[in-house]
Tab-separated table of C-alpha atoms in Angstrom:
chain	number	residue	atom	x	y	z
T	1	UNK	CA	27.719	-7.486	-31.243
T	2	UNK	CA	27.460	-10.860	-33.313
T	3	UNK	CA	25.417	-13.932	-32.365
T	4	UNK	CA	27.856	-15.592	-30.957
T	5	UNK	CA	28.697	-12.659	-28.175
T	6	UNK	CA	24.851	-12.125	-27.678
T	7	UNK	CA	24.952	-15.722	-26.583
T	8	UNK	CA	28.323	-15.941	-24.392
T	9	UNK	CA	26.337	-12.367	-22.932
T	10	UNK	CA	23.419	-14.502	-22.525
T	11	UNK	CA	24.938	-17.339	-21.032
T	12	UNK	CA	27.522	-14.951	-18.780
T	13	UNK	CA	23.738	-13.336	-17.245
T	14	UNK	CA	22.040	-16.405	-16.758
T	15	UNK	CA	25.341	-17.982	-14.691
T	16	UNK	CA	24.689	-15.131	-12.279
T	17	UNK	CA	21.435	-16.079	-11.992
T	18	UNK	CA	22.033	-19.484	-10.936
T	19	UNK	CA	21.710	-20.664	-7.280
T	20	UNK	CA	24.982	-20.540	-5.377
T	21	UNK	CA	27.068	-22.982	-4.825
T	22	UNK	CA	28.831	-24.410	-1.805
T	23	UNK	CA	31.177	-21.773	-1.599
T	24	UNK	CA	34.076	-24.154	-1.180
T	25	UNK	CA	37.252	-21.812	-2.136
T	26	UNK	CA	38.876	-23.022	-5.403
T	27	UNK	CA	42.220	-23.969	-4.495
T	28	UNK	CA	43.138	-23.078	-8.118
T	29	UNK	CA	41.327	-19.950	-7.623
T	30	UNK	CA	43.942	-16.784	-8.785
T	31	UNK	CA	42.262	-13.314	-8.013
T	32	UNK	CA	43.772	-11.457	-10.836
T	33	UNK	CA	43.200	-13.713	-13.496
T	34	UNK	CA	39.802	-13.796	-12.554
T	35	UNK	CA	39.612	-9.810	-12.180
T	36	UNK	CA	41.012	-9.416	-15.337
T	37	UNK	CA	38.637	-11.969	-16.935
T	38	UNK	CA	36.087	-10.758	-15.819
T	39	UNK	CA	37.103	-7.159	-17.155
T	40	UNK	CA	37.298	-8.524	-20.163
T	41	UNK	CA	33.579	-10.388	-20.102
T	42	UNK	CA	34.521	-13.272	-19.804
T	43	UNK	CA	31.668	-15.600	-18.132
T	44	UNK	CA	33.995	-18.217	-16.803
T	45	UNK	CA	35.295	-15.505	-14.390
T	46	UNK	CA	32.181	-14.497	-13.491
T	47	UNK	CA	30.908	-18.182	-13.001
T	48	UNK	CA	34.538	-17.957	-10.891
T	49	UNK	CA	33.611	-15.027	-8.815
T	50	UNK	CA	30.120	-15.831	-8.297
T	51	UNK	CA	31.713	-19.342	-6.526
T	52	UNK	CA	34.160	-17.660	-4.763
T	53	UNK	CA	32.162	-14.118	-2.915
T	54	UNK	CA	28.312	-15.395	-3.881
T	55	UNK	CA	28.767	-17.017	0.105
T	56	UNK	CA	29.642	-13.428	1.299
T	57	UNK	CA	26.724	-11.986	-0.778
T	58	UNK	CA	24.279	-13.823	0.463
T	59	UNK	CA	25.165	-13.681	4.147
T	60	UNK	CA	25.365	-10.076	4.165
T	61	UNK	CA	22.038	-9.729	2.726
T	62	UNK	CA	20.525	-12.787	5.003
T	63	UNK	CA	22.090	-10.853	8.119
T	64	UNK	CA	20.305	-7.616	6.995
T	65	UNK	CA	16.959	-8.548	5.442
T	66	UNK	CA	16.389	-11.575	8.186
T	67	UNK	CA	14.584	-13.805	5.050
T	68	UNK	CA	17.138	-16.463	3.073
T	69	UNK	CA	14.618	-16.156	0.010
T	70	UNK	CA	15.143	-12.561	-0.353
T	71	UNK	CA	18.840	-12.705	0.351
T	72	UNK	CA	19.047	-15.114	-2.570
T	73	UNK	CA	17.496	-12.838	-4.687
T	74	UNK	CA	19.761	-9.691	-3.631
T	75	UNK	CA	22.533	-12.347	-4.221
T	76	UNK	CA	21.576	-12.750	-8.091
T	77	UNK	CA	20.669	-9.059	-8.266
T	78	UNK	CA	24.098	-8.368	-6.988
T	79	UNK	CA	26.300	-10.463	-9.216
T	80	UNK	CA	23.768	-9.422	-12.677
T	81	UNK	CA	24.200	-5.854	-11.693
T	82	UNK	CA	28.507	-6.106	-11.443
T	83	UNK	CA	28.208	-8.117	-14.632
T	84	UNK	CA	26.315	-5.915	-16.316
T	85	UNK	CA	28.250	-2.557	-14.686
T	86	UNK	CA	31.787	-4.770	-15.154
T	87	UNK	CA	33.031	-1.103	-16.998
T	88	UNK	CA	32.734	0.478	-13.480
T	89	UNK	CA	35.090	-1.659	-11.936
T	90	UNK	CA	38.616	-0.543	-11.607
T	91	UNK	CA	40.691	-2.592	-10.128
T	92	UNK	CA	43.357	0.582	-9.050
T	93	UNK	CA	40.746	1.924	-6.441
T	94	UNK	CA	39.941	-1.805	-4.855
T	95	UNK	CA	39.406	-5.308	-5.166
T	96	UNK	CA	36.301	-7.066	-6.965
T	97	UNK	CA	35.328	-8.365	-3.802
T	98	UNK	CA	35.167	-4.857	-1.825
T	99	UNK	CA	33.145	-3.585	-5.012
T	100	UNK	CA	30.681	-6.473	-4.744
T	101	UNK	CA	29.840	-5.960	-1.335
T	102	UNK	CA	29.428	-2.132	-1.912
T	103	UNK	CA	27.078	-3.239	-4.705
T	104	UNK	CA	25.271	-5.528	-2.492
T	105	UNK	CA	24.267	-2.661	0.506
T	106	UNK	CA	23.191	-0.609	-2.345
T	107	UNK	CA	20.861	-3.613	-3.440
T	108	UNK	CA	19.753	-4.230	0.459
T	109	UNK	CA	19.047	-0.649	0.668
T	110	UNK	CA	16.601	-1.147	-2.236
T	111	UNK	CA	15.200	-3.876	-1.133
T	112	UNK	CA	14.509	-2.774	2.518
T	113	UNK	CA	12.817	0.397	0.946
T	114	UNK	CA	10.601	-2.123	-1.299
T	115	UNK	CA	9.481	-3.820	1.752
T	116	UNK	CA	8.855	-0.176	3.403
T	117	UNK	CA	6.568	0.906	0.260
T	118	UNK	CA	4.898	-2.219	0.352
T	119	UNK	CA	4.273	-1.924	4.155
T	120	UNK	CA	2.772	0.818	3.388
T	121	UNK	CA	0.720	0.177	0.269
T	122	UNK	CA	-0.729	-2.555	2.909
T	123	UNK	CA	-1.580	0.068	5.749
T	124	UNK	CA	-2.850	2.115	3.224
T	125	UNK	CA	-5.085	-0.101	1.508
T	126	UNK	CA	-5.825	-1.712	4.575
T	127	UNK	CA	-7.106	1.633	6.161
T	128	UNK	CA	-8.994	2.274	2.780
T	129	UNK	CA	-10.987	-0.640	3.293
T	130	UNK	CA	-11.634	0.042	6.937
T	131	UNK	CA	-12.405	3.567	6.006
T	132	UNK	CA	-15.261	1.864	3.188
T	133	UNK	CA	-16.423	-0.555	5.645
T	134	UNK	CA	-17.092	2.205	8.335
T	135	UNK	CA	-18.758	4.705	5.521
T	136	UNK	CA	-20.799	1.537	4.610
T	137	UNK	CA	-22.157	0.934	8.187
T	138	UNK	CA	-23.019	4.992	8.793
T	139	UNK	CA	-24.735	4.547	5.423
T	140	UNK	CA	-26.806	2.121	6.343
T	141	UNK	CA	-27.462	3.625	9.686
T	142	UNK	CA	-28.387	6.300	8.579
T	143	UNK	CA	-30.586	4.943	6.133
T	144	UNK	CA	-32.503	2.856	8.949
T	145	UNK	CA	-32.729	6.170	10.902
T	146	UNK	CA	-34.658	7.885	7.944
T	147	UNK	CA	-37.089	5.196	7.475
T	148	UNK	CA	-38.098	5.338	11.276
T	149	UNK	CA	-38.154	9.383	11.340
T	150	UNK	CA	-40.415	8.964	8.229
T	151	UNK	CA	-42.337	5.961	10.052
T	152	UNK	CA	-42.440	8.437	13.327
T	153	UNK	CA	-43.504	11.818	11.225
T	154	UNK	CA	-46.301	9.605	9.790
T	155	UNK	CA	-47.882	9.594	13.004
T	156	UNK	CA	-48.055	12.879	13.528
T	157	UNK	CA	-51.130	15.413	13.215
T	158	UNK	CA	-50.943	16.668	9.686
T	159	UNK	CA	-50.297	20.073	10.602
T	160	UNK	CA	-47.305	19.237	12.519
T	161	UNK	CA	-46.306	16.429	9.966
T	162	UNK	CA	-46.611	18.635	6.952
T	163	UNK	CA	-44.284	21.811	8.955
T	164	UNK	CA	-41.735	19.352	10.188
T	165	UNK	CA	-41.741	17.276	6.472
T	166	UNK	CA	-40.964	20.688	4.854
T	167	UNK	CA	-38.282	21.751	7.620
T	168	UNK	CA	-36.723	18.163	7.457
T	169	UNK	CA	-36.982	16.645	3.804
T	170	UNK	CA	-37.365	20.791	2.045
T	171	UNK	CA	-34.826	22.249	4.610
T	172	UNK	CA	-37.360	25.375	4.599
T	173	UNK	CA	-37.004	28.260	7.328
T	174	UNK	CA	-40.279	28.755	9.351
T	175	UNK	CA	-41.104	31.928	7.379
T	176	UNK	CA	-40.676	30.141	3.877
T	177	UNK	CA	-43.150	27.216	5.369
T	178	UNK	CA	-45.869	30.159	6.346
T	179	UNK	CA	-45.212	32.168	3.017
T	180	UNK	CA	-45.684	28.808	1.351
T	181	UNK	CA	-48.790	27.105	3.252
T	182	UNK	CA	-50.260	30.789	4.351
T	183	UNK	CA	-50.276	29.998	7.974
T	184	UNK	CA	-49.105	32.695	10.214
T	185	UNK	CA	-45.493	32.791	11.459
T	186	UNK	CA	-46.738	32.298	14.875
T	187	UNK	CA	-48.928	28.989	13.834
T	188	UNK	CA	-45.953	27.681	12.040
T	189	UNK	CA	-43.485	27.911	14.670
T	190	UNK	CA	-46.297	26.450	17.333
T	191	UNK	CA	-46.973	23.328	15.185
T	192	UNK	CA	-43.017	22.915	14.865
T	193	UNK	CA	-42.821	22.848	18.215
T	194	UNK	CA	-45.613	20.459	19.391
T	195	UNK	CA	-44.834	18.116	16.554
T	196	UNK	CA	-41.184	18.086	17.649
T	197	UNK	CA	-42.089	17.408	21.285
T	198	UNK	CA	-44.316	14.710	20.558
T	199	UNK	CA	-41.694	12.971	17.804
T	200	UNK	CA	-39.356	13.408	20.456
T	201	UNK	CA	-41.225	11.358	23.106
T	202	UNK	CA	-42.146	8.539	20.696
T	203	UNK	CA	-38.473	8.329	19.394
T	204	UNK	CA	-37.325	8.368	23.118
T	205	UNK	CA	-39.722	5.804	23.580
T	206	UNK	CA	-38.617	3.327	20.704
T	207	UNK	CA	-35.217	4.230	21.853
T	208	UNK	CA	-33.933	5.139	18.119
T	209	UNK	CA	-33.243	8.868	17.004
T	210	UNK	CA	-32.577	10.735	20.071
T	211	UNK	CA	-30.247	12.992	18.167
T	212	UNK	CA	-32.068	13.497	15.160
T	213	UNK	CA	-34.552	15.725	17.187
């Protein structure tokens, strides 16, 4: 292709890119001239057809996607896409303007699944950050709750506080805290027990860690 056709090509692409036009039929207008010219890449057909079905275009796609913005764009899409697919065409099987408006569903089909995907990239990114924000808060929840059960344990007798660090911070059985601080099994499990009772009752009390006994 020489300069000259890259810029009639050129020029052909951006006239279907232009905003439409009144829509006012050309009373000059002849179908098959412009079919033909258009076949034949010319851009003053397209400029031609653009005038004459860019009206139909554009309503079809305001009636489906409800937004005039949009439907403009579907409308350019529409006419760049027949320009550019112009081989496709053939004017035996129906008429230019049935094969633009077969070409523009196709494009409102596209662009209603866009606006489904990016529906859904919102939920989903919008759950994601709920999601965060609820890890976030349980984080620092749970956070708080360790620095009172450490606060509470501190308080403790130390033989109680030492059986119940181990079982809470070393996540030792009983018998691994009396085979490691020598204590019998029995003395073990009786400390556990007091110092639970009595972390229990001041937890109760401050009304924080119910659950964590």
């Amino acid at each position: 292709m020489t300069s000259a056709q890259h810029t009639r090509a050129d020029a052909a692409e951006d006239t279907a890119l232009r905003p439409r036009t009144s829509g006012i039929p050309d009373p000059d207008f002849d179908e098959a001239e412009v079919v033909d010219g258009f076949l034949a890449g010319d851009e003053a057909c397209l400029e031609a057809a653009h005038r004459r079905w860019g009206p139909l275009v554009h309503a079809l796609a305001r009636r489906s996607l409800g937004d005039a913005r949009e439907a403009e764009d579907v409308t350019q899409v529409v006419f760049l896409a027949a320009w550019r697919g112009r081989a496709g065409f053939a004017p035996d099987r129906g008429t230019l303007s049935g094969w633009l408006v077969g070409i523009t569903r196709r494009k409102i089909a596209d662009a209603l699944s866009a606006r489904t995907r990016r529906s859904e990239l919102v939920a989903a990114a919008g759950a994601r950050m709920m999601l965060q924000v609820t890890d976030d808060a349980a984080g620092v929840e749970a956070s708080i709750d360790r620095v009172l059960l450490a606060d509470e344990l501190s308080r403790l007798p130390a033989p109680q506080r030492q059986v119940l660090n181990l079982a809470f911070y070393d996540d030792l059985t009983q018998t691994q805290i009396a085979e490691l601080t020598g204590w019998p099994l029995g003395t073990v499990k009786s400390h556990a027990r007091r110092g639970l009772r009595r972390l229990a009752g001041r937890l109760k009390e401050g009304g924080a860690l119910e659950c964590a006994v």
